[in-house]
Amino acid sequence: MTRPPGGVPPRPPGKPPARHAPFQVERQSFRRRRLIDAACALPLLGWVLWWLPLLWRGADAPMPASLVLVYIFGIWLGLALAAARLVRLLKGSHSAAAPPSGGEGP
Amino acid sequence: MSTLNLLASISIAYVALLFGVAFFAERAAQSGRVRWLRAPIVYTLSLSIYCTAWTFYGAVGSAARNGFEYLTIYLGPSLVMLGWWWILRKLVRIGRNQRITSIADLISSRYGKSNLLGIGVTILAVIGTTPYIALQLQSVTLSVEVFSDTAPVENTGSSLTALWVAAGLAVFTVIFGTRNLDANERHHGVVMAIAVEAVVKLTALVALGVFVVWGLSGGVVATLARIDASELGTWQVNNGRWAGVMLLSAAAFLCLPRMFQVLVVENDNDAQLGMAAWAFPLYLMAMSLFVVPIAVTGLDLLPEGSNPDLFVLTLPLSQGKEGLALLAFLGGFSSATSMVIVAAIALSTMVSNHIVMPVWLRLREGTASVSGDVRNVVLLSRRLSIAGVLLLGYLYYALSGGRTELAAIGLIAFTGVAQVLPALMGGIFWRGATRVGALAGLTVGFAIWLYTLYLPSFGPGTVLPASWFSDGPLDITLLRPEALFGVSFDDKLLHAVFWSLLLNTLAFVAGSLFSAASPLERLQGAQFVSARAAGAGARSWLQSTAESEDLMVMTQRILGPNEAQALFLREARAQGVQGDLPAPTPEFLQVLERELAGSVGAATAHAMVGQITGGAMVSVEDLMAVADETAQMMEYSARLEAQSLELSRTAAQLRRANDKLTRLSVQKDAFLSQISHELRTPMSSIRAFSEILRDTQGLTRADQNRYASIIHDEAMRLTRLLDDLLDLSVLENGQVNLNLTEGRLEDILDRAVSAALADEAGSGIRVIRRRVGEQVRLTTDVERLSQVFINLISNARKYCDAEAPELQIMVTDARGQLLVDFIDNGSGVAPEAQDVIFEKFARVSDQKAGGAGLGLAISRQIVTRLGGEISYLADRGGAAFRVILPMRQEMAAQ
């Protein structure tokens, strides 16, 4: 990966390394990898949570529909907000640590 | 009839509004103001064509009939969008890099620009989409009927409505869908129009939902209570369908031609996808939020037997809310129109690129550069395709007579297009996927879908004989369409989804594993799977004889004169050519092919450039062969390099060995002169004294004795020398027999010290020993070992050049080995001599030549025979020798 303009400048040869710069770059890319992992895990989480109601049979009386509806829509909202947050953070980590991978098209 | 007139005028006004939006968007795009046209929100809203009239009306119907299953239709696509990082990001990048124009183009391009696959996917898409378009026409017709006073309108009337709608949509689509042959196949006007429609349908449904929840039911809590009290009040779903339909809708979301069109083809940048990833699930959530309340309220308030598919309209009408009903009508209308428009564009692109253009090219083989305006042919074929697709939809609607359950048709179509999924996913994630595999998978999946779901959906006895359903074709019960292989599911849809996708995937994988990919396929496969590296493009044209003018003529006819000239000029500048025409380099041909692919599809563009470049059509194969050769040469040279490295290592070893040999040879020469001297000295004295004894008369007895003993001594000296040489040769040839006895190391050393220092007693060297360490019993050849020790000690005595010479003898027990060190305090052996002192004839210094230089060589041979080793220890101050003896020949003293 190359450095983006405006990111941490490449160290001039012959000079001692700036004390914090490499560490920060490292941390940024680590953070970004974690964000990507989270983005990949999100649909799996949704999948599991939305299949969960299949197991609900209710102990004595059947589950009331309203409860399940609230559950499903709540998850929906939560997942969408989580995705929005991840997209924002990923975009931020783009400019801070790494260039957008792949071209932006012609 | 006044209501109908009102509806007609509202519809016409609405369509006119869409025309206006599309028109202004196109104008803006032409004048270069595309920034807001490419805004992520527009992209996100355009995805809403997923929500067709089927979902607008049908979701409520489905909820009223089957409970909560309708949710899965929205949950599946939500999961796909939430997982944008996995699939969509890659798909969208491939689409941009490769100038993909449709899903058929993607599949065709990935599998070696195969036109056969393009045709296959196109046919599948047309067959799968036609009922879907019919469904839209039907929903519009039904919704119009709701407003008409005469409840059951005679068939001609409803067909007439559908015909008008189809015709109107065809006009709209032709005007805005085939306005130009955009190099990227993007339609700003259409996208903007469907974004507006997305807002309309969401507004309509939300407005109705708000009315139902707060107007009719009295708030959220009351609505939830009403839901629990209704027949939908308890949570029960068919587990199989919940899982299966969620999967199916996720697959269809990726594979539906219209979804592919808006998701991939119309996509412009990653930011669009970033917003859609979270905003589109929210949109879907909003669209499905009020479905259950509307269904429940409809079931409550409307008379028994009302069509639940039309609750969205009948509910507000029954409450006297005409305005709300009109808004809902507009919502449904816009759902239907946007779907039909985009589906028609997507299908017409596929039909014209993969069916019409190849046929046209075939018919005019070899004349692509001379006759006819390709541009017009492409546009005309698109327009005819749009009309054809809509006509097919209308015919399907008219002939099927408008079936009741909307959801059933939708899911049948979903299952059909989902057959593309294995080839699609395999194409972008698995480099080993091949054309044969994709073809096999698609064929198997398509056939099973037709046989188990599509044809049976017309009802037993219409297309498939009724007897097949009970007994199977030709009475083979294993082949019953709804219980394949004797396995009967409790659900026809699940049965078809399971078998078609399973066998499709199996055929795809097996076909890929058992077939070889052509070079072009491999190239495309590599580019698709590693989309990051994409952009280099398929290097398709080697040494070409193409004439730039011919290419120019052809490009003008596809892209239009202005764009073609601009493109050629740009390329000419990039090449640094003075004129307007760039040289037909492979790079230029590649760029050109890609530009053309944006208009007519990869396979057609490849074929067209191929026609002009003459015989050099499939130079890809050559190029790949060259690439293979290069790879081979690189490997060969790498191997050569390794070999030469090894050679140079060997050479270095040889050089070292040679150096050693040279030194040995020098030593041998020195020794020979030495030994001749050694032999000569005693010999000459023996000769001289024996001559004296022979020739001199009257020698005294004492003199005779003296001379004879001199002769004897000298003879003894010769004998010793010869003994040593013999001893060494015996040891070296391995002919020595060891006489193993037991002895204490201390005793052996005692004997060695006294023997070595015997002849010159008190001559100065002091021997320092630590007797504690010497209390070790050895089973060894005591005589030979003491010979070694004697040699080492007398060497020290002879060569130690210190003022007060000292010799330390240290015995150490180190991990199963006995170390006996002999260290003196002299100046030691010079470094350059250290590695030859154990060789025969080696002598440390000529001046002090006391022996023949065989002592250490003999010692080494002996110690080796005894299973140990002897070495010189550098950096110990003086000369230091270490004798290592193995423990197995010793036993610790009791």
PDB file of N, CA, C and O in Angstrom, chain B residues 140 186 202 229 315 344 472 479 498 524 564 599 650 676 699 717 816 824:
ATOM      1  N   VAL B 140     -51.428  -3.205 -12.401  1.00  0.00           N
ATOM      2  CA  VAL B 140     -51.976  -1.908 -12.786  1.00  0.00           C
ATOM      3  C   VAL B 140     -53.444  -2.059 -13.199  1.00  0.00           C
ATOM      4  O   VAL B 140     -54.319  -1.293 -12.782  1.00  0.00           O
ATOM      5  N   ARG B 186     -24.844   3.850 -19.181  1.00  0.00           N
ATOM      6  CA  ARG B 186     -25.545   4.447 -18.043  1.00  0.00           C
ATOM      7  C   ARG B 186     -26.677   5.322 -18.554  1.00  0.00           C
ATOM      8  O   ARG B 186     -26.560   5.968 -19.584  1.00  0.00           O
ATOM      9  N   LEU B 202     -42.663   4.996  -1.696  1.00  0.00           N
ATOM     10  CA  LEU B 202     -42.433   4.960  -0.254  1.00  0.00           C
ATOM     11  C   LEU B 202     -43.407   5.900   0.450  1.00  0.00           C
ATOM     12  O   LEU B 202     -44.025   5.540   1.459  1.00  0.00           O
ATOM     13  N   ALA B 229     -54.473  -9.762  18.326  1.00  0.00           N
ATOM     14  CA  ALA B 229     -55.835 -10.265  18.425  1.00  0.00           C
ATOM     15  C   ALA B 229     -56.321 -10.861  17.112  1.00  0.00           C
ATOM     16  O   ALA B 229     -57.308 -11.594  17.085  1.00  0.00           O
ATOM     17  N   LEU B 315     -58.748  -0.489   1.230  1.00  0.00           N
ATOM     18  CA  LEU B 315     -58.880  -0.030   2.615  1.00  0.00           C
ATOM     19  C   LEU B 315     -59.153   1.476   2.696  1.00  0.00           C
ATOM     20  O   LEU B 315     -60.136   1.891   3.315  1.00  0.00           O
ATOM     21  N   ALA B 344     -36.990  -3.750 -19.012  1.00  0.00           N
ATOM     22  CA  ALA B 344     -36.983  -3.711 -20.471  1.00  0.00           C
ATOM     23  C   ALA B 344     -35.623  -3.231 -20.981  1.00  0.00           C
ATOM     24  O   ALA B 344     -35.090  -3.773 -21.958  1.00  0.00           O
ATOM     25  N   GLY B 472     -45.544 -39.602 -13.213  1.00  0.00           N
ATOM     26  CA  GLY B 472     -44.246 -39.298 -13.820  1.00  0.00           C
ATOM     27  C   GLY B 472     -44.301 -39.540 -15.320  1.00  0.00           C
ATOM     28  O   GLY B 472     -45.158 -40.273 -15.808  1.00  0.00           O
ATOM     29  N   LEU B 479     -39.342 -39.329 -11.735  1.00  0.00           N
ATOM     30  CA  LEU B 479     -39.225 -38.070 -12.456  1.00  0.00           C
ATOM     31  C   LEU B 479     -40.483 -37.211 -12.354  1.00  0.00           C
ATOM     32  O   LEU B 479     -40.682 -36.313 -13.166  1.00  0.00           O
ATOM     33  N   PHE B 498     -34.543 -26.220  -4.136  1.00  0.00           N
ATOM     34  CA  PHE B 498     -33.536 -27.147  -3.624  1.00  0.00           C
ATOM     35  C   PHE B 498     -32.876 -27.915  -4.760  1.00  0.00           C
ATOM     36  O   PHE B 498     -31.657 -27.873  -4.935  1.00  0.00           O
ATOM     37  N   GLN B 524      -9.339 -13.769 -18.188  1.00  0.00           N
ATOM     38  CA  GLN B 524     -10.502 -13.073 -17.660  1.00  0.00           C
ATOM     39  C   GLN B 524     -10.775 -13.509 -16.226  1.00  0.00           C
ATOM     40  O   GLN B 524     -11.129 -12.700 -15.377  1.00  0.00           O
ATOM     41  N   ALA B 564     -16.231   9.110 -31.284  1.00  0.00           N
ATOM     42  CA  ALA B 564     -15.167   8.304 -31.876  1.00  0.00           C
ATOM     43  C   ALA B 564     -13.948   9.164 -32.163  1.00  0.00           C
ATOM     44  O   ALA B 564     -12.810   8.782 -31.846  1.00  0.00           O
ATOM     45  N   SER B 599     -20.815  -0.432 -25.340  1.00  0.00           N
ATOM     46  CA  SER B 599     -22.008  -0.219 -26.141  1.00  0.00           C
ATOM     47  C   SER B 599     -22.626  -1.507 -26.647  1.00  0.00           C
ATOM     48  O   SER B 599     -23.834  -1.643 -26.685  1.00  0.00           O
ATOM     49  N   THR B 650      30.771 -24.914  -5.593  1.00  0.00           N
ATOM     50  CA  THR B 650      31.661 -26.047  -5.786  1.00  0.00           C
ATOM     51  C   THR B 650      33.051 -25.572  -6.171  1.00  0.00           C
ATOM     52  O   THR B 650      34.067 -26.093  -5.682  1.00  0.00           O
ATOM     53  N   SER B 676      65.547 -36.861   3.040  1.00  0.00           N
ATOM     54  CA  SER B 676      66.815 -37.307   2.428  1.00  0.00           C
ATOM     55  C   SER B 676      67.987 -36.808   3.273  1.00  0.00           C
ATOM     56  O   SER B 676      68.972 -37.516   3.462  1.00  0.00           O
ATOM     57  N   LEU B 699      93.519 -49.609  15.362  1.00  0.00           N
ATOM     58  CA  LEU B 699      92.599 -48.836  16.223  1.00  0.00           C
ATOM     59  C   LEU B 699      92.551 -49.453  17.613  1.00  0.00           C
ATOM     60  O   LEU B 699      92.566 -50.675  17.754  1.00  0.00           O
ATOM     61  N   ARG B 717      68.547 -44.778  14.753  1.00  0.00           N
ATOM     62  CA  ARG B 717      67.805 -43.585  14.362  1.00  0.00           C
ATOM     63  C   ARG B 717      67.071 -43.821  13.040  1.00  0.00           C
ATOM     64  O   ARG B 717      65.906 -43.485  12.880  1.00  0.00           O
ATOM     65  N   GLY B 816      29.307 -37.116  28.073  1.00  0.00           N
ATOM     66  CA  GLY B 816      29.568 -38.407  27.457  1.00  0.00           C
ATOM     67  C   GLY B 816      30.912 -38.493  26.767  1.00  0.00           C
ATOM     68  O   GLY B 816      31.225 -39.485  26.126  1.00  0.00           O
ATOM     69  N   ASP B 824      50.336 -25.616  26.511  1.00  0.00           N
ATOM     70  CA  ASP B 824      51.595 -25.075  27.024  1.00  0.00           C
ATOM     71  C   ASP B 824      51.553 -23.552  26.996  1.00  0.00           C
ATOM     72  O   ASP B 824      50.579 -22.951  26.521  1.00  0.00           O
TER      73      ASP B 824
END
